[in-house]
Coordinates of C-alpha atoms and ligand atoms in Angstrom, one line a residue:
M10 CA -179.6 -69.8 93.3
H11 CA -180.2 -73.0 91.7
R12 CA -183.9 -73.2 92.1
N13 CA -186.0 -76.4 91.7
R14 CA -189.5 -74.8 90.9
R15 CA -192.3 -75.7 93.1
G16 CA -195.3 -77.6 91.7
G17 CA -193.2 -80.4 89.9
G18 CA -195.9 -83.0 91.0
R19 CA -196.9 -84.1 94.5
V20 CA -194.3 -85.9 96.3
R21 CA -195.1 -89.8 96.8
L22 CA -193.6 -91.9 99.3
A23 CA -194.0 -95.4 100.3
V24 CA -194.1 -95.4 103.9
A25 CA -193.1 -98.6 105.2
G26 CA -194.4 -98.0 108.8
A27 CA -195.1 -95.3 111.6
A28 CA -191.4 -95.6 112.7
T29 CA -190.2 -94.4 109.3
M30 CA -192.8 -91.8 109.2
A31 CA -191.7 -90.2 112.4
L32 CA -188.2 -90.0 111.1
M33 CA -189.2 -88.7 107.5
G34 CA -192.1 -86.6 108.7
P35 CA -189.8 -83.6 109.8
L36 CA -187.2 -84.0 107.1
I37 CA -190.0 -83.8 104.4
W38 CA -191.3 -80.8 106.0
L39 CA -187.9 -79.1 106.1
W40 CA -187.4 -80.2 102.6
Q41 CA -190.7 -78.8 101.6
D42 CA -190.3 -75.5 103.4
S43 CA -187.0 -75.0 102.0
L44 CA -188.5 -74.8 98.3
L45 CA -188.4 -71.2 96.7
P46 CA -191.4 -70.2 95.0
E47 CA -191.1 -69.6 91.2
A48 CA -191.0 -65.8 91.5
Y49 CA -190.4 -63.8 94.7
S50 CA -189.4 -60.4 95.6
V51 CA -186.2 -59.9 97.8
M52 CA -188.5 -57.4 99.7
D53 CA -190.4 -60.5 101.2
M54 CA -187.4 -62.4 101.7
G55 CA -186.5 -63.3 105.4
Y56 CA -187.2 -61.1 108.3
A57 CA -186.7 -57.4 109.1
D58 CA -183.6 -56.1 111.0
Y59 CA -183.8 -52.4 111.9
G60 CA -180.4 -52.5 113.7
G61 CA -182.3 -50.8 116.8
G62 CA -183.3 -47.9 114.7
R63 CA -186.6 -46.5 113.7
R64 CA -188.9 -49.0 112.4
H65 CA -191.1 -47.7 109.5
S66 CA -194.5 -48.7 108.3
S67 CA -195.8 -47.6 104.9
S68 CA -197.8 -44.7 106.4
E69 CA -194.5 -43.4 107.9
H70 CA -192.8 -43.5 104.5
D71 CA -194.7 -40.6 103.4
A72 CA -193.8 -38.3 106.7
H73 CA -189.9 -39.1 106.5
T74 CA -189.2 -39.4 103.0
G75 CA -191.8 -37.3 101.1
G76 CA -190.1 -35.1 98.6
G77 CA -186.6 -36.1 100.0
A78 CA -184.1 -35.9 97.2
S79 CA -181.0 -37.8 97.2
T80 CA -177.8 -35.8 97.5
H81 CA -175.7 -38.7 96.9
G82 CA -172.9 -37.4 94.6
G83 CA -175.3 -35.1 93.2
H84 CA -176.3 -37.7 90.6
G85 CA -179.1 -39.7 92.2
R86 CA -182.8 -38.8 92.5
G87 CA -184.4 -39.6 95.7
A88 CA -187.2 -42.3 95.8
G89 CA -189.4 -40.2 97.8
A90 CA -192.5 -41.5 99.2
G91 CA -193.2 -45.0 97.4
G92 CA -190.5 -44.6 95.0
D93 CA -189.1 -47.7 93.2
V94 CA -185.7 -48.4 92.0
T95 CA -186.4 -47.6 88.4
Q96 CA -186.6 -43.9 89.5
L97 CA -183.4 -44.0 91.2
I98 CA -181.4 -43.0 88.2
A99 CA -178.9 -40.4 87.0
D100 CA -180.1 -37.1 85.7
A101 CA -182.0 -38.0 82.6
D102 CA -181.5 -34.6 80.9
R103 CA -177.6 -34.6 81.4
P104 CA -175.8 -35.8 78.1
A105 CA -173.2 -38.6 78.5
D106 CA -169.6 -37.8 78.6
V107 CA -168.5 -41.3 77.7
E108 CA -170.6 -43.6 75.7
V109 CA -170.0 -47.3 75.2
T110 CA -172.0 -49.8 73.4
M111 CA -171.4 -53.4 74.4
V112 CA -172.5 -56.4 72.4
A113 CA -172.5 -59.8 74.7
R114 CA -172.3 -62.9 72.9
K115 CA -171.7 -66.6 73.9
Q116 CA -168.9 -67.8 71.8
R117 CA -165.8 -69.6 71.4
F118 CA -163.1 -67.1 71.4
Q119 CA -159.3 -66.8 71.6
L120 CA -157.8 -65.1 74.6
A121 CA -155.0 -62.6 73.9
S122 CA -152.5 -65.3 74.2
G123 CA -154.2 -67.2 71.2
R124 CA -155.7 -70.0 73.5
A125 CA -159.3 -70.8 72.7
F126 CA -162.0 -70.6 75.3
D127 CA -165.6 -71.3 75.4
G128 CA -167.3 -68.5 77.1
Y129 CA -169.0 -65.0 76.8
T130 CA -167.4 -61.8 75.2
L131 CA -168.1 -58.3 75.2
N132 CA -167.6 -56.6 71.8
G133 CA -166.0 -59.9 70.8
R134 CA -163.4 -60.1 73.6
S135 CA -163.0 -60.9 77.1
P136 CA -162.1 -59.4 79.3
G137 CA -164.3 -56.5 77.7
P138 CA -163.0 -53.3 76.7
V139 CA -161.4 -50.9 79.5
I140 CA -164.0 -48.2 80.3
K141 CA -162.1 -44.9 81.1
A142 CA -163.8 -41.8 82.4
A143 CA -162.6 -38.7 84.2
E144 CA -163.8 -37.9 87.7
G145 CA -167.2 -36.2 87.4
Q146 CA -168.1 -37.6 83.9
L147 CA -171.5 -39.1 83.0
V148 CA -170.9 -42.9 81.8
Q149 CA -173.4 -44.4 79.5
V150 CA -173.3 -47.8 78.6
R151 CA -175.6 -49.5 76.0
L152 CA -175.6 -53.3 76.7
V153 CA -176.9 -55.4 73.9
N154 CA -177.5 -59.3 74.3
E155 CA -176.9 -60.9 71.0
S156 CA -176.5 -64.6 72.1
V157 CA -176.1 -65.1 75.7
P158 CA -178.8 -67.6 77.0
G159 CA -180.6 -66.9 80.1
G160 CA -180.0 -63.2 79.8
I161 CA -177.3 -61.1 81.3
T162 CA -176.8 -57.5 83.1
L163 CA -173.8 -55.4 84.1
H164 CA -172.8 -54.5 87.5
W165 CA -170.6 -51.7 88.3
H166 CA -168.5 -53.2 91.1
G167 CA -167.3 -50.5 93.5
V168 CA -169.1 -47.7 91.8
D169 CA -171.9 -46.1 94.1
V170 CA -174.1 -45.7 91.0
P171 CA -177.8 -45.0 91.4
N172 CA -179.8 -48.3 92.3
G173 CA -181.4 -48.2 89.0
A174 CA -178.1 -48.5 87.4
D175 CA -176.8 -51.4 89.8
G176 CA -177.5 -54.1 87.4
V177 CA -178.8 -56.9 89.6
A178 CA -181.1 -59.2 87.7
G179 CA -184.5 -59.5 89.9
V180 CA -183.5 -56.7 92.1
T181 CA -182.8 -53.3 90.0
Q182 CA -183.8 -54.8 86.7
D183 CA -184.8 -57.9 84.5
A184 CA -182.2 -59.9 83.0
V185 CA -181.5 -58.5 79.6
G186 CA -182.6 -61.5 77.2
I187 CA -181.3 -62.5 73.7
G188 CA -182.3 -59.4 71.3
K189 CA -182.9 -57.0 74.0
E190 CA -180.8 -54.3 75.1
F191 CA -180.6 -52.3 78.4
T192 CA -178.9 -48.8 78.9
Y193 CA -176.6 -47.9 82.3
R194 CA -176.1 -44.3 83.2
F195 CA -174.2 -43.1 86.1
V196 CA -171.8 -40.3 87.1
A197 CA -168.2 -41.6 87.7
D198 CA -167.9 -39.3 91.0
Q199 CA -165.0 -41.2 92.4
A200 CA -161.6 -41.6 90.9
G201 CA -160.3 -45.0 91.2
T202 CA -160.1 -48.5 89.8
F203 CA -163.3 -50.6 89.4
W204 CA -164.8 -53.3 87.3
Y205 CA -167.9 -54.4 85.9
H206 CA -169.4 -57.9 85.4
S207 CA -172.5 -59.5 84.8
H208 CA -175.1 -59.9 87.8
Q209 CA -177.2 -62.7 86.2
M210 CA -176.0 -66.2 87.1
S211 CA -173.0 -64.2 88.0
H212 CA -171.3 -67.4 89.3
E213 CA -171.2 -68.9 85.8
Q214 CA -171.3 -65.5 83.7
V215 CA -168.5 -64.0 85.4
R216 CA -166.0 -67.1 85.5
G217 CA -166.9 -67.3 81.6
G218 CA -165.6 -64.0 81.0
L219 CA -168.4 -61.4 81.0
L220 CA -166.4 -58.8 82.7
G221 CA -164.1 -55.9 82.4
A222 CA -162.3 -53.0 83.9
L223 CA -163.4 -49.5 84.6
V224 CA -160.9 -46.8 85.3
V225 CA -162.0 -43.3 86.7
E226 CA -159.1 -40.8 86.4
P227 CA -158.7 -38.0 88.6
A228 CA -159.5 -34.5 87.2
R229 CA -155.9 -33.4 88.0
R230 CA -153.6 -36.1 86.2
D231 CA -150.3 -36.7 87.5
E232 CA -147.2 -37.7 85.1
V233 CA -147.6 -41.4 85.6
T234 CA -147.6 -44.6 83.7
D235 CA -151.0 -46.0 84.2
V236 CA -151.4 -49.8 84.0
V237 CA -154.6 -51.8 84.2
A238 CA -154.2 -55.4 85.3
L239 CA -157.3 -57.3 85.4
V240 CA -156.6 -60.9 86.8
H241 CA -158.8 -63.6 85.6
L242 CA -158.6 -67.3 85.4
Y243 CA -160.0 -68.8 82.4
N244 CA -160.3 -72.7 82.8
G245 CA -157.9 -72.4 85.5
I246 CA -155.4 -70.4 83.4
R247 CA -154.3 -67.5 85.0
T248 CA -154.3 -64.3 82.8
V249 CA -153.8 -60.7 83.2
N250 CA -155.9 -58.6 81.0
G251 CA -156.7 -61.8 79.2
R252 CA -152.8 -62.8 78.4
E253 CA -151.1 -65.7 79.9
G254 CA -147.5 -64.9 81.3
D255 CA -146.3 -61.6 81.6
V256 CA -147.5 -58.3 80.4
H257 CA -144.7 -55.9 79.7
V258 CA -145.2 -52.0 80.0
K259 CA -142.8 -49.5 79.1
A260 CA -141.7 -47.1 81.9
A261 CA -138.8 -44.8 82.0
P262 CA -136.0 -44.7 84.6
G263 CA -136.9 -42.6 87.5
S264 CA -140.6 -42.2 86.3
R265 CA -143.5 -43.3 88.5
A266 CA -145.9 -46.1 87.5
R267 CA -149.5 -47.0 88.7
V268 CA -150.7 -50.5 88.5
R269 CA -154.4 -51.1 88.9
V270 CA -154.8 -54.8 90.2
I271 CA -158.3 -56.2 90.0
N272 CA -159.0 -59.4 91.3
T273 CA -161.8 -60.9 89.6
E274 CA -161.5 -64.4 91.2
Y275 CA -163.0 -65.9 94.2
G276 CA -160.1 -65.9 96.8
V277 CA -157.7 -63.8 98.1
M278 CA -154.7 -63.0 95.7
P279 CA -151.4 -62.0 96.9
A280 CA -149.5 -59.1 94.9
W281 CA -146.0 -58.5 95.5
V282 CA -143.3 -56.5 93.7
S283 CA -139.4 -57.1 93.2
G284 CA -136.8 -54.7 91.9
A285 CA -138.1 -51.7 93.8
P286 CA -140.3 -51.0 96.8
Y287 CA -143.9 -49.9 96.4
R288 CA -146.6 -48.0 97.7
L289 CA -150.1 -49.2 98.1
A290 CA -151.7 -45.9 96.7
A291 CA -155.4 -47.1 96.9
V292 CA -157.8 -49.7 97.8
D293 CA -161.2 -50.5 96.3
G294 CA -161.1 -47.1 94.5
T295 CA -160.3 -45.1 97.5
E296 CA -156.6 -43.6 97.8
I297 CA -154.9 -44.6 101.0
N298 CA -153.7 -41.4 103.2
G299 CA -149.8 -41.2 103.5
P300 CA -148.8 -44.6 101.9
A301 CA -145.6 -45.6 103.1
P302 CA -143.1 -47.6 101.1
V303 CA -143.3 -51.4 101.3
R304 CA -140.6 -53.9 101.0
D305 CA -140.6 -57.6 101.5
E306 CA -144.4 -57.6 102.0
A307 CA -147.2 -59.0 99.7
V308 CA -150.7 -57.4 99.6
G309 CA -153.5 -59.5 99.9
V310 CA -156.2 -58.4 97.3
A311 CA -159.7 -59.7 98.3
A312 CA -161.9 -61.2 95.6
G313 CA -163.7 -58.5 93.7
G314 CA -161.2 -56.0 95.4
R315 CA -158.7 -53.6 93.9
A316 CA -155.3 -52.6 94.9
D317 CA -153.4 -49.7 92.9
L318 CA -149.5 -50.4 93.4
E319 CA -147.3 -47.4 92.6
V320 CA -143.6 -47.7 92.0
T321 CA -140.9 -45.3 91.0
M322 CA -138.7 -46.9 88.4
P323 CA -134.9 -47.5 89.3
E324 CA -132.7 -45.0 88.0
D325 CA -130.3 -47.5 86.4
G326 CA -132.9 -48.8 84.1
S327 CA -133.6 -51.9 85.6
P328 CA -136.9 -53.6 85.2
V329 CA -139.8 -53.9 88.0
R330 CA -141.9 -57.2 88.3
I331 CA -145.5 -57.1 89.9
H332 CA -146.2 -60.6 91.0
L333 CA -149.9 -61.2 90.6
G334 CA -150.9 -64.5 92.6
G335 CA -147.8 -66.3 91.3
P336 CA -144.4 -65.8 89.4
T337 CA -146.0 -64.1 86.5
G338 CA -147.8 -60.6 86.1
V339 CA -146.8 -57.2 85.0
V340 CA -143.1 -56.0 84.1
L341 CA -142.3 -52.5 84.0
G342 CA -139.0 -51.8 82.1
S343 CA -137.3 -49.6 79.5
T344 CA -134.8 -51.5 77.7
S345 CA -135.1 -55.0 79.2
Y346 CA -137.9 -56.7 80.8
D347 CA -135.7 -59.5 82.1
A348 CA -136.7 -59.2 85.8
P349 CA -136.6 -62.6 87.8
S350 CA -139.6 -63.7 89.6
V351 CA -139.1 -63.9 93.3
P352 CA -141.1 -66.1 95.9
R353 CA -143.9 -64.5 97.7
P354 CA -142.7 -62.6 100.8
A355 CA -143.7 -64.4 104.3
A356 CA -145.3 -61.2 105.5
T357 CA -148.7 -59.6 104.2
L358 CA -149.3 -55.8 104.8
D359 CA -151.8 -55.2 107.3
L360 CA -154.2 -52.6 106.2
L361 CA -155.3 -52.0 109.7
A362 CA -152.2 -50.2 110.5
Y363 CA -150.9 -48.9 107.1
G364 CA -150.7 -45.3 106.1
A365 CA -151.6 -42.2 108.2
A366 CA -154.5 -41.6 110.3
A367 CA -156.9 -39.1 109.3
P368 CA -160.3 -37.9 110.5
L369 CA -163.5 -39.3 109.0
A370 CA -166.5 -37.1 107.5
F371 CA -168.9 -38.8 110.0
D372 CA -168.9 -40.3 113.6
P373 CA -169.3 -44.0 113.5
G374 CA -169.2 -43.7 117.3
K375 CA -172.9 -42.7 117.1
P376 CA -174.5 -44.9 114.7
D377 CA -178.3 -44.7 114.0
R378 CA -178.3 -48.5 113.2
R379 CA -176.1 -51.4 114.4
F380 CA -176.1 -54.7 112.4
E381 CA -174.7 -58.1 112.9
Y382 CA -173.6 -60.2 109.7
D383 CA -172.7 -63.4 111.5
M384 CA -171.7 -66.1 108.9
G385 CA -172.1 -69.8 109.8
R386 CA -172.8 -73.1 108.4
R387 CA -175.1 -75.9 109.0
P388 CA -176.7 -78.9 107.5
G389 CA -180.3 -78.4 105.8
F390 CA -182.1 -77.9 102.8
L391 CA -181.6 -75.2 100.3
D392 CA -184.5 -75.1 97.6
G393 CA -184.8 -78.6 98.6
V394 CA -181.3 -79.8 98.0
P395 CA -179.6 -81.3 101.0
G396 CA -176.3 -79.9 102.2
V397 CA -174.2 -78.0 104.6
W398 CA -175.3 -74.4 103.8
W399 CA -174.0 -70.9 104.9
T400 CA -176.2 -69.2 107.2
I401 CA -176.5 -65.5 108.1
N402 CA -177.3 -64.7 111.8
G403 CA -178.2 -68.4 112.1
H404 CA -180.8 -68.4 109.2
M405 CA -180.6 -70.1 106.0
Y406 CA -181.4 -68.6 102.7
P407 CA -184.0 -67.1 102.1
D408 CA -184.9 -66.7 105.7
V409 CA -182.0 -64.2 105.9
P410 CA -182.1 -60.8 107.8
M411 CA -183.2 -57.8 105.6
F412 CA -181.1 -54.8 106.8
H413 CA -183.5 -51.6 107.0
V414 CA -182.0 -48.3 106.9
A415 CA -183.2 -44.5 106.3
E416 CA -181.2 -42.3 104.1
G417 CA -178.8 -40.3 106.1
D418 CA -178.4 -43.0 108.7
V419 CA -175.0 -43.8 110.1
V420 CA -174.7 -47.4 110.1
R421 CA -172.5 -49.8 111.8
M422 CA -172.0 -53.5 111.2
R423 CA -170.2 -56.2 112.9
I424 CA -169.3 -58.9 110.5
V425 CA -168.4 -62.3 112.0
N426 CA -167.2 -65.2 110.4
N427 CA -167.8 -68.6 112.2
S428 CA -168.2 -70.5 109.0
G429 CA -164.8 -72.0 108.7
E430 CA -164.0 -70.4 105.5
G431 CA -162.9 -67.1 104.4
H432 CA -165.3 -64.7 102.6
P433 CA -165.2 -61.5 100.6
M434 CA -167.8 -59.6 101.6
H435 CA -169.0 -57.1 99.1
L436 CA -171.8 -54.3 99.8
H437 CA -173.3 -52.7 96.7
G438 CA -173.7 -48.9 96.3
H439 CA -171.8 -48.1 99.2
H440 CA -168.0 -47.8 100.6
A441 CA -167.6 -48.6 104.2
V442 CA -164.6 -47.8 106.5
V443 CA -163.1 -50.5 108.6
L444 CA -163.1 -49.7 112.3
S445 CA -161.6 -52.6 113.7
R446 CA -160.6 -56.4 113.2
D447 CA -161.1 -58.8 116.2
G448 CA -161.4 -56.1 118.4
V449 CA -158.1 -54.2 117.5
P450 CA -159.0 -50.6 116.3
A451 CA -158.0 -49.4 112.8
A452 CA -154.9 -47.2 113.3
G453 CA -153.6 -46.2 109.8
S454 CA -155.2 -44.5 106.9
P455 CA -158.9 -44.5 106.8
W456 CA -159.4 -48.0 105.2
W457 CA -162.4 -47.8 103.0
V458 CA -163.7 -50.9 101.4
D459 CA -166.3 -52.4 99.0
S460 CA -164.8 -55.8 99.1
L461 CA -163.4 -57.1 102.5
E462 CA -162.1 -60.5 102.9
V463 CA -163.3 -61.8 106.3
G464 CA -161.2 -64.7 107.0
A465 CA -162.4 -67.7 108.9
D466 CA -162.7 -66.9 112.7
E467 CA -162.2 -63.3 112.1
S468 CA -164.7 -60.5 112.8
Y469 CA -164.4 -56.9 111.4
E470 CA -166.5 -53.9 112.5
I471 CA -167.2 -51.5 109.7
A472 CA -169.1 -48.4 109.3
F473 CA -171.0 -46.4 106.5
V474 CA -173.3 -43.5 105.9
A475 CA -176.5 -44.4 104.1
D476 CA -176.4 -42.0 101.4
N477 CA -177.6 -43.8 98.4
P478 CA -181.2 -44.9 98.4
G479 CA -182.1 -48.5 96.8
V480 CA -182.1 -52.0 97.5
W481 CA -178.6 -53.4 97.7
M482 CA -177.0 -56.8 97.8
D483 CA -174.7 -57.5 100.5
H484 CA -173.0 -60.7 99.8
C485 CA -170.1 -63.0 99.3
H486 CA -168.2 -62.3 96.3
N487 CA -166.8 -66.1 96.0
L488 CA -169.7 -66.1 93.8
P489 CA -170.7 -69.9 94.2
H490 CA -171.1 -69.1 97.9
A491 CA -173.5 -66.3 96.9
S492 CA -175.2 -69.0 94.9
E493 CA -175.3 -71.1 98.0
G494 CA -177.1 -68.7 100.0
L495 CA -174.6 -66.3 101.5
T496 CA -176.6 -63.1 100.2
A497 CA -178.5 -60.5 102.1
H498 CA -179.9 -57.1 101.1
L499 CA -180.0 -53.7 102.4
M500 CA -183.1 -51.7 102.0
Y501 CA -184.1 -48.0 102.3
E502 CA -187.2 -46.9 103.9
G503 CA -189.5 -45.9 101.3
V504 CA -187.9 -47.6 98.4
T505 CA -189.4 -50.6 96.6
T506 CA -188.6 -52.9 93.7
P507 CA -190.9 -54.1 91.1
F508 CA -188.6 -56.6 89.9
R509 CA -188.8 -60.4 90.8
V510 CA -186.1 -63.2 91.3
G511 CA -187.2 -66.0 88.8
G512 CA -190.3 -65.1 86.9
P513 CA -190.6 -64.8 83.3
A514 CA -187.4 -63.0 82.9
G515 CA -185.5 -65.9 84.5
N516 CA -183.7 -63.5 87.0
E517 CA -181.2 -65.2 89.0
P518 CA -178.8 -62.6 90.3
E519 CA -176.2 -65.0 91.8
Ligands
C2O610 CU1 -169.2 -57.8 92.0 CU2 -172.8 -58.3 93.9 O1 -171.0 -58.1 93.1
CU611 CU1 -168.0 -67.1 100.8

């Protein structure tokens, strides 16, 4: 949020007459009422929404969460009664399996293509290093801010980390100022494709290059050519792994290749394949059950989302092109990389009916909470700035709902988009399964998401198990939208945060 600090002097108005006052009075009130305080806790934001579930008072906390340890992935620690987010961390005694130090700088640098760009780097480059871990390993990343003004953080997009490692400035930590550092630790307990990015002034820092890929490999690895394809626009120039134009990767005839597509941009990115059929092997880090071969259909990758495309290379040695949002992308080949671009297919794969159905490990039919996340838009003031701003359930930021849950709850959420524009919705710390779209039930593979494109006039029902205590953002990943107020939080009973948005650390998560 761009904040205009309160207390910048009293507003003086030359009032021409009573008639003017009658008009201006309510406007001034609305303007003043919209100003955000210099520092505030997200816990005090908006109004509580218990989703029809149990309300809790602080005295109840002790009764219900006392001594309760998190079982989430075996790596979290329960908040217990009155626990705060800094206690929600990976086992401090367990040594790291993967250790990375990342030094962040603001600098002019050269993309892999040679083009110069003014932005941010991690270890001298953008995207930052690809972090690789095997399923179950403990990842430890030491983030050092050498020269990024305003501070930085790292958020592990799609990884259900313990809340204390979620990297949201003002919610789970303070922004890391110049000369300071912060260490993230989490167990990579789900194999899949993920990414990381700053969650301090994210609409500016992510665009500027503070991001990278994270790949968690399955314990049992197949014989497959594994390719990361992180798509990012630098000054409007589309790149794959920081490179303009095609990325060539060697893949033998008859062999299999998995291309891990990561969309770090703000809108849906179509990906399609020419030269061979493909299977959509995974979405948002979760394998699709029984993915059938796809021809002549593109897959829409939500902003922040990932899609793993798997192809079997043609026996005749001809190359295969993975188009990423346009004519260029990844070309897989052995002797030749001369794969012509083909136009985007007219049809887009519908994930609501893709793959084979399979039972869920929980029953979304009997939820403990039901929430509504209804997005709209109306004129008003956001922190004193007039505009047509996003609303959640009819309320404008910061008067938005705080979704309250207790550990173990089965949660259903209906996301409705009446705002006239599409929004890629991202819930931190959890994966949710899609139950239906516009009332049509999901019929294919369980479709687990952490980044779900909800188009204009669409509605989705999703469900998840509240198994990861903390205070978690639930926002639009079109990051300017988040900074324009399309941000709410999910809060667990008994969990508190000592951090503040604003304040001396200058925390500005969006
Ligand atoms: Cu990819 Cu709230 O973030
Ligand atoms: Cu949006």
